[in-house]
CSV table of C-alpha atoms in Angstrom, one decimal:
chain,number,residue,atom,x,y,z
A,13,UNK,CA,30.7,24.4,4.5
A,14,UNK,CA,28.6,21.2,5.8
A,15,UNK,CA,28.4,21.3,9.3
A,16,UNK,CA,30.5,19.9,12.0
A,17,UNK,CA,32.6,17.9,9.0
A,18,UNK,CA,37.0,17.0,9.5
A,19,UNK,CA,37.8,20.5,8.8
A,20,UNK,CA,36.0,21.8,11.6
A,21,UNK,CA,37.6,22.1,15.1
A,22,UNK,CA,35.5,24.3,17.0
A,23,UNK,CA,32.4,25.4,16.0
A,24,UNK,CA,29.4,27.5,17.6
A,25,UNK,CA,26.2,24.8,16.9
A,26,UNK,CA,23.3,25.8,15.2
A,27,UNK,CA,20.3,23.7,14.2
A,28,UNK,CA,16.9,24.5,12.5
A,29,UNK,CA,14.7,25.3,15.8
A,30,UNK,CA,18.4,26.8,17.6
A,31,UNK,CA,19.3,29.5,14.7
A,32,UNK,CA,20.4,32.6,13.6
A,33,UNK,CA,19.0,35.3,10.3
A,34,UNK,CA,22.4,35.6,8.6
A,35,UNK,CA,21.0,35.3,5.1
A,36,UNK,CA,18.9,38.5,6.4
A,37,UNK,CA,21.6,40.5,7.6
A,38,UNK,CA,24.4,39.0,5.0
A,39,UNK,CA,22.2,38.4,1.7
A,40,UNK,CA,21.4,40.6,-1.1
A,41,UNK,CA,18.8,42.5,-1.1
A,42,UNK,CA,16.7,41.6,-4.0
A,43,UNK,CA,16.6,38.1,-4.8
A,44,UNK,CA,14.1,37.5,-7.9
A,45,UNK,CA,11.0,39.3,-7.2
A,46,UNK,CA,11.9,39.2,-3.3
A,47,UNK,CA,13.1,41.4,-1.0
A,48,UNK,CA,15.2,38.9,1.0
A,49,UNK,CA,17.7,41.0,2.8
A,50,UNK,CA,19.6,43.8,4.7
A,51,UNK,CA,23.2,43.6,3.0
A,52,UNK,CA,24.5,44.5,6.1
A,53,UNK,CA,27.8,43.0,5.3
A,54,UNK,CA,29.5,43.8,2.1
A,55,UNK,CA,33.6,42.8,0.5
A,56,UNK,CA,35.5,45.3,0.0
A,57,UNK,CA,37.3,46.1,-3.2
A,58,UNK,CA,40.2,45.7,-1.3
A,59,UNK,CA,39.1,42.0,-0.4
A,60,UNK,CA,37.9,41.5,-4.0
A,61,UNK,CA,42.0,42.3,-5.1
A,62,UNK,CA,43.2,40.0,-2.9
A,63,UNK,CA,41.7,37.2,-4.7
A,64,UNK,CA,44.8,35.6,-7.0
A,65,UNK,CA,44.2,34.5,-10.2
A,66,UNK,CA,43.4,30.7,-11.8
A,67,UNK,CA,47.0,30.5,-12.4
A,68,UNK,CA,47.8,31.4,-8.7
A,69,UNK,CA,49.4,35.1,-9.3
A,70,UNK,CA,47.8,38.2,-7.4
A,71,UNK,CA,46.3,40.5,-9.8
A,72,UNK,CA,48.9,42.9,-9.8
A,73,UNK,CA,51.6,40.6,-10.6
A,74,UNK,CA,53.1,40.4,-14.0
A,75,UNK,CA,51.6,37.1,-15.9
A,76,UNK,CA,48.3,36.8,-13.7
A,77,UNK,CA,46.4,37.5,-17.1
A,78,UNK,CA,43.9,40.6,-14.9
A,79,UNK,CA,41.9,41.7,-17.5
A,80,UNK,CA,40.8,45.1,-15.5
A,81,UNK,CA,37.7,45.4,-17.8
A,82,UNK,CA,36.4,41.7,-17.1
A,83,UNK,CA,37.6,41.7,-14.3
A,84,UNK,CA,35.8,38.8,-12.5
A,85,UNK,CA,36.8,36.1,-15.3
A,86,UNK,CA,39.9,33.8,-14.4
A,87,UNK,CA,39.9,34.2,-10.8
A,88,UNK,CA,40.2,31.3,-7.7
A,89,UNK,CA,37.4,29.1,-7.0
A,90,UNK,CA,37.6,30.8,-3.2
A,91,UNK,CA,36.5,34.3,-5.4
A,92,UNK,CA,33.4,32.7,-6.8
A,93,UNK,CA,32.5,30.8,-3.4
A,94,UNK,CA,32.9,34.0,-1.0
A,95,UNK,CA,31.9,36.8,-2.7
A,96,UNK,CA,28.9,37.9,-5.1
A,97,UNK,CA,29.4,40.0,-7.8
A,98,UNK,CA,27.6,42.0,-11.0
A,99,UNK,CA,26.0,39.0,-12.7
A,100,UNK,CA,27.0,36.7,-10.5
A,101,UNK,CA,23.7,34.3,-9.7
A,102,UNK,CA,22.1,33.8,-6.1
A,103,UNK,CA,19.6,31.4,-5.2
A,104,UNK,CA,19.2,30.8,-9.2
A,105,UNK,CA,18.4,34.3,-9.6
A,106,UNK,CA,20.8,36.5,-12.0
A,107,UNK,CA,22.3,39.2,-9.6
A,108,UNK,CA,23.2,42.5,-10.5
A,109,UNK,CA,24.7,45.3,-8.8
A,110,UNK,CA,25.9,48.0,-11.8
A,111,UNK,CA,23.9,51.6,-12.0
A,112,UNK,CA,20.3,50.7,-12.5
A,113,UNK,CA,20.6,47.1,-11.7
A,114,UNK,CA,18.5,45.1,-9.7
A,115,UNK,CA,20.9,45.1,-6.7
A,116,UNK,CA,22.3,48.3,-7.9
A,117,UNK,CA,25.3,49.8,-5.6
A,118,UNK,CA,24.2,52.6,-3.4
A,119,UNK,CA,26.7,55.2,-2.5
A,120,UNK,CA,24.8,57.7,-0.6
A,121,UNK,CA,23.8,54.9,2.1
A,122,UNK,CA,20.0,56.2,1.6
A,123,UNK,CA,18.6,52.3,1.5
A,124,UNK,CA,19.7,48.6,2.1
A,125,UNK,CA,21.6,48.0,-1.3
A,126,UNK,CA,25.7,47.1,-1.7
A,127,UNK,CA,27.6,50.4,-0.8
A,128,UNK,CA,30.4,48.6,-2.7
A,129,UNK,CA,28.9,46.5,-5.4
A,130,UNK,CA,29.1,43.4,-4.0
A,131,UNK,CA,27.3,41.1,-1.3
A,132,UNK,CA,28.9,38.5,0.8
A,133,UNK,CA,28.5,34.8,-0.8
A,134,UNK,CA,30.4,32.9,2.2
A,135,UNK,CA,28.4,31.7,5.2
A,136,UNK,CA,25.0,31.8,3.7
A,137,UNK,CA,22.9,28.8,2.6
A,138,UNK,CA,21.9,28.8,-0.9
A,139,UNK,CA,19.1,26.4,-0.2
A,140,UNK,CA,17.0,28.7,2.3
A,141,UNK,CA,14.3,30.4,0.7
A,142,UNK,CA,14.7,34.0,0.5
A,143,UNK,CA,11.1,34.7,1.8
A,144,UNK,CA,12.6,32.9,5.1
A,145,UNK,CA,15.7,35.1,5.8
A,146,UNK,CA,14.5,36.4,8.8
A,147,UNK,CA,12.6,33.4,10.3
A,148,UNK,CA,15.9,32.6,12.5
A,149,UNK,CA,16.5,29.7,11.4
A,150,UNK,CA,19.3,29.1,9.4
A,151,UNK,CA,21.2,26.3,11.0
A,152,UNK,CA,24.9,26.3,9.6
A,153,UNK,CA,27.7,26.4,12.4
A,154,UNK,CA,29.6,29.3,13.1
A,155,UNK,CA,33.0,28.2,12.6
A,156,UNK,CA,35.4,29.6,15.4
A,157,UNK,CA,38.6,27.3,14.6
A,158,UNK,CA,39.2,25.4,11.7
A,159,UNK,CA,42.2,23.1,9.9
A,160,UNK,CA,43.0,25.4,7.0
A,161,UNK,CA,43.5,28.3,10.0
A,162,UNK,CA,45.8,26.2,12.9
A,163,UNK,CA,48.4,25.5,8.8
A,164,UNK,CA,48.0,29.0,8.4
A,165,UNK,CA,49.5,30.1,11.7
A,166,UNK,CA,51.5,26.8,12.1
A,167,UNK,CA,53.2,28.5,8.5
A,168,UNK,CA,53.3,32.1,9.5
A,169,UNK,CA,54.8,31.1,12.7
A,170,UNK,CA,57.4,28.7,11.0
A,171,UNK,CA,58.6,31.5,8.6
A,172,UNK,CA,58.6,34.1,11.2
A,173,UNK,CA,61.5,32.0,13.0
A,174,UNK,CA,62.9,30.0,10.5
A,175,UNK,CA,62.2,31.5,7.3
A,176,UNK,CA,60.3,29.0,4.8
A,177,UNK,CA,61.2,25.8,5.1
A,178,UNK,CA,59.4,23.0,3.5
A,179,UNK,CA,57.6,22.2,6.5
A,180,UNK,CA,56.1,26.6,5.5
A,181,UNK,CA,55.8,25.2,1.7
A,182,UNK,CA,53.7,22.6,2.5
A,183,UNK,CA,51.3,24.4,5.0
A,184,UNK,CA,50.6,26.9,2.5
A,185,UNK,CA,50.4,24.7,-0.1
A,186,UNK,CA,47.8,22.7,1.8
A,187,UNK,CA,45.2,25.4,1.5
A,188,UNK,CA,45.7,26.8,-1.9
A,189,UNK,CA,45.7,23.3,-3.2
A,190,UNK,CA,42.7,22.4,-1.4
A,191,UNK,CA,40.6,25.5,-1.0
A,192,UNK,CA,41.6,27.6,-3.8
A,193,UNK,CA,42.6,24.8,-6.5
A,194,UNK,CA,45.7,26.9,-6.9
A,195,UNK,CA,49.2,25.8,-7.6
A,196,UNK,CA,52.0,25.8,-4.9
A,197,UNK,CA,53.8,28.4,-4.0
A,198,UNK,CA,57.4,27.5,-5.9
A,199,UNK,CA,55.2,26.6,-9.0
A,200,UNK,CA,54.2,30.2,-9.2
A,201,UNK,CA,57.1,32.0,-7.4
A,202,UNK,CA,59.8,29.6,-7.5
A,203,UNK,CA,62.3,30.3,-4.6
A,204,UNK,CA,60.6,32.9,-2.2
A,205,UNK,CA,62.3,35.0,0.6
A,206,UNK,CA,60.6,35.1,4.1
A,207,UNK,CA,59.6,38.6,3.3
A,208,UNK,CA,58.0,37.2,0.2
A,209,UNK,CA,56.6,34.3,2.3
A,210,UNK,CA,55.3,36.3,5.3
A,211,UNK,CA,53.0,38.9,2.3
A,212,UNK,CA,51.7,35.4,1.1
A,213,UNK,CA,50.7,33.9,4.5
A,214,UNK,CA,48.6,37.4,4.8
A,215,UNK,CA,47.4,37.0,1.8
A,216,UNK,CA,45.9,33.2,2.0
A,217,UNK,CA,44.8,34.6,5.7
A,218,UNK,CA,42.7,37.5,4.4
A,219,UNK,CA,41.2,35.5,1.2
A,220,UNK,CA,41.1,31.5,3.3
A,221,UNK,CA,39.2,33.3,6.4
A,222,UNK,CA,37.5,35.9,4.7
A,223,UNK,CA,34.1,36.5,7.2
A,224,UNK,CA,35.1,34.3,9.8
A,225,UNK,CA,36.2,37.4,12.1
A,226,UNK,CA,39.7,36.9,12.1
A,227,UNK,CA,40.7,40.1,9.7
A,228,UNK,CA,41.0,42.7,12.6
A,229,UNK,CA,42.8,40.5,15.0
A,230,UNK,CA,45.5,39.9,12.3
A,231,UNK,CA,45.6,43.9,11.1
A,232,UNK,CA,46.3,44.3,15.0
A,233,UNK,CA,48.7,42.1,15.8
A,234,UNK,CA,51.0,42.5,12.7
A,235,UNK,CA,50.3,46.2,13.7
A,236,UNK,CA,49.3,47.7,10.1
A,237,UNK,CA,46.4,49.4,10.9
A,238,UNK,CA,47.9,52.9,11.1
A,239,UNK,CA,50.7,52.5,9.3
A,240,UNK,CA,52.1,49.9,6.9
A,241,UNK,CA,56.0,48.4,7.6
A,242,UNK,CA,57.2,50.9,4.4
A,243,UNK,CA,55.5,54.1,6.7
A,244,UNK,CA,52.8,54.5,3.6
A,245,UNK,CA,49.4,54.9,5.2
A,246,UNK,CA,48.0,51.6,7.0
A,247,UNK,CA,45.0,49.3,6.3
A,248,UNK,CA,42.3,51.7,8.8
A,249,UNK,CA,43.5,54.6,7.1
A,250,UNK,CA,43.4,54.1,4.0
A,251,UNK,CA,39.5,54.8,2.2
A,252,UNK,CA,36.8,51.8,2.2
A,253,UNK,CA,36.6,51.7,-1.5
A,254,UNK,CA,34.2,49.7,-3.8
A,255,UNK,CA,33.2,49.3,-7.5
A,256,UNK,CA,31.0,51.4,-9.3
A,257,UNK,CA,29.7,49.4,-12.9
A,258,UNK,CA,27.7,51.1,-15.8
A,259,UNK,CA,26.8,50.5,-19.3
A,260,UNK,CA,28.4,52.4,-22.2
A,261,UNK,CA,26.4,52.7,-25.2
A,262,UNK,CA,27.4,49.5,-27.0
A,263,UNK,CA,26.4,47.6,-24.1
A,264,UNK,CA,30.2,47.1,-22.6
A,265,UNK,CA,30.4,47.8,-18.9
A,266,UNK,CA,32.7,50.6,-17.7
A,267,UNK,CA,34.3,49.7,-14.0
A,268,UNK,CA,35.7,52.6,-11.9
A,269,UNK,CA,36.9,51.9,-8.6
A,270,UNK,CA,35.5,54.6,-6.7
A,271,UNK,CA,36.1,55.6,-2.9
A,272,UNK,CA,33.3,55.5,-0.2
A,273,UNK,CA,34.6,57.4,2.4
A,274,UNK,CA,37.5,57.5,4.4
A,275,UNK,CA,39.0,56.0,7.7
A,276,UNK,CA,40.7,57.0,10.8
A,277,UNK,CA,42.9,54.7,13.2
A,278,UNK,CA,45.5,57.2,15.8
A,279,UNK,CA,48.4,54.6,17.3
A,280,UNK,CA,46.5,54.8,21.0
A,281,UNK,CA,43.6,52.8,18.9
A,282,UNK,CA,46.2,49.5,19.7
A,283,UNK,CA,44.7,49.4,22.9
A,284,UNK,CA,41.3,50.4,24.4
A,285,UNK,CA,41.2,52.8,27.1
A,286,UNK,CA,40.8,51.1,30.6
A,287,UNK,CA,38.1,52.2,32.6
A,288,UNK,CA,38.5,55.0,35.3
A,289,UNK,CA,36.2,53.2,37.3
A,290,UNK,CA,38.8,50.4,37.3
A,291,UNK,CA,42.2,52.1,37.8
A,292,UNK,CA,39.6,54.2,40.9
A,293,UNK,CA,40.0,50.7,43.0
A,294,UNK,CA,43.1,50.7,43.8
A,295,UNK,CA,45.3,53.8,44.2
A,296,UNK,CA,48.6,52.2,43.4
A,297,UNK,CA,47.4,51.2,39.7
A,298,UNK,CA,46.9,55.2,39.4
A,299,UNK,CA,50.5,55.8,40.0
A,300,UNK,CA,51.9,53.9,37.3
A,301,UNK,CA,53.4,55.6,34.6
A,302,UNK,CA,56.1,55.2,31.8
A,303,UNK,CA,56.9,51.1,31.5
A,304,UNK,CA,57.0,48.8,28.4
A,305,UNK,CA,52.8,50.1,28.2
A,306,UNK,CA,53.8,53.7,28.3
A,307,UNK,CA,50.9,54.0,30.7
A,308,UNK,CA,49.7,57.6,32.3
A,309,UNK,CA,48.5,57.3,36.0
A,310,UNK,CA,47.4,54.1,35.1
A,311,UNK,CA,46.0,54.8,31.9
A,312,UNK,CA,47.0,53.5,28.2
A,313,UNK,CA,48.7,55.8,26.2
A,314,UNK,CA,47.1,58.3,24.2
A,315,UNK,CA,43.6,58.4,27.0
């Protein structure tokens, strides 16, 4: 994203002798005959599968066309621009993250290399050279508010009270059409409900603002993290999962969504504990207990 253009609201500024190493932390690893980077940040398969198809349809929707063994053909144009996959190019240099590639996926976390077969595409500039991914100077903006993000809540807020109206429609519309060169939502759902609405306003939220640190706020606030609305386990504790990629012996690819290891998030996890130092300064603070918090001497539940 070019720096400080319409889109952008509120933006943390960055310039070439006032930078950051994000490429170092966010890039692949090997790039060409370089070792450019740390990986530190890597999609999720979950994040991959949120990604709708060409046709705007979800994967797992009947009529997306999902081809499960090419599975990164016919996707959005957000898929290709935020996330880099098994022979995928970076920097002009053919990237590939299959068993005994050159950015093969590492499960036992013994070295830098994808833990989940893919690197992080969004938020890095393709035109720094990867012998400079630590200088600490990369000098795009880190976007804290943005247009596409103030229709997304504007939408989820809408539906929330009023169902979705057209004034909901044409929010969400905005972005796929813009961002994701998707058609609208009644071209690909026809009439929705505001259930139906509310999974597609998470949706476009998790895919539109994918790296821009809004993912665990919204997990928090619509209060999935432990559990999901149906009971069935929640977003933290379900396991991190990636894909694993090797070659048969005619030279197709086998892909096997594999699971990394598993998460843990109790209810008390909502909150964070407040510090016994604080509720020590005043004694009345101590004494509160039961209330909308469910607080214990003071303390949030669960501490």
């Amino acid at each position: 994203m070019e720096n400080n253009n319409e889109e952008s609201i509120f933006a943390r500024q960055y310039g070439p002798n006032k930078g950051s190493s994000i490429e170092g932390r966010m890039g692949p690893v090997k790039v060409g005959n370089v070792t450019a980077a740390w990986g530190n940040f890597q999609p999720t398969q979950d994040l991959v599968d949120e990604f709708s198809m060409e046709n705007g349809k979800a994967i797992y929707e009947d009529g997306s066309g999902y081809d499960p063994n090419n599975p990164y053909v016919g996707r959005e144009k957000r898929f290709y621009q935020t996330i880099i996959y098994d022979n995928s190019t970076w920097h002009g240099e053919l990237i590939t993250t299959r068993v005994g590639g050159n950015n093969a996926i590492n499960k036992g976390y013994s070295s830098d290399n994808t833990h989940t077969g893919y690197y992080a595409r969004k938020r890095l500039n393709e035109d720094k050279e990867p012998t400079a991914y630590h200088d600490g100077k990369s000098y795009q903006n880190y976007i804290i508010y943005r247009y596409a993000e103030i229709l997304l809540s504007y939408a989820e807020a809408e539906n929330e009270v009023n169902g979705p109206t057209q004034d909901v429609l044409n929010a969400v519309d905005a972005v796929r059409t813009r961002s994701g060169n998707l058609p609208g939502v009644k071209d690909t759902y026809g009439t929705v409900s505001k259930e139906q609405m509310r999974d597609i306003i998470h949706r476009e939220r998790r895919v539109e603002l994918a790296f821009e640190d809004k993912r665990w706020w919204d997990i928090l606030r619509w209060k999935i993290a432990e559990k999901m609305p149906d009971g069935s386990a929640g977003v933290m504790n379900r396991p991190l999962r990636g894909m694993e990629i090797t070659e048969n012996g005619d030279g197709s690819l086998k892909y096997t969504i594999i699971e990394l290891r598993n998460r843990l998030f109790l209810p008390k996890m909502y909150l964070m504990p407040i510090p016994q130092s604080v509720i020590d300064r005043n004694s009345e603070i101590a004494k509160q207990s039961g209330g909308p918090d469910n607080w214990t001497n003071g303390q949030n539940p669960g501490y």
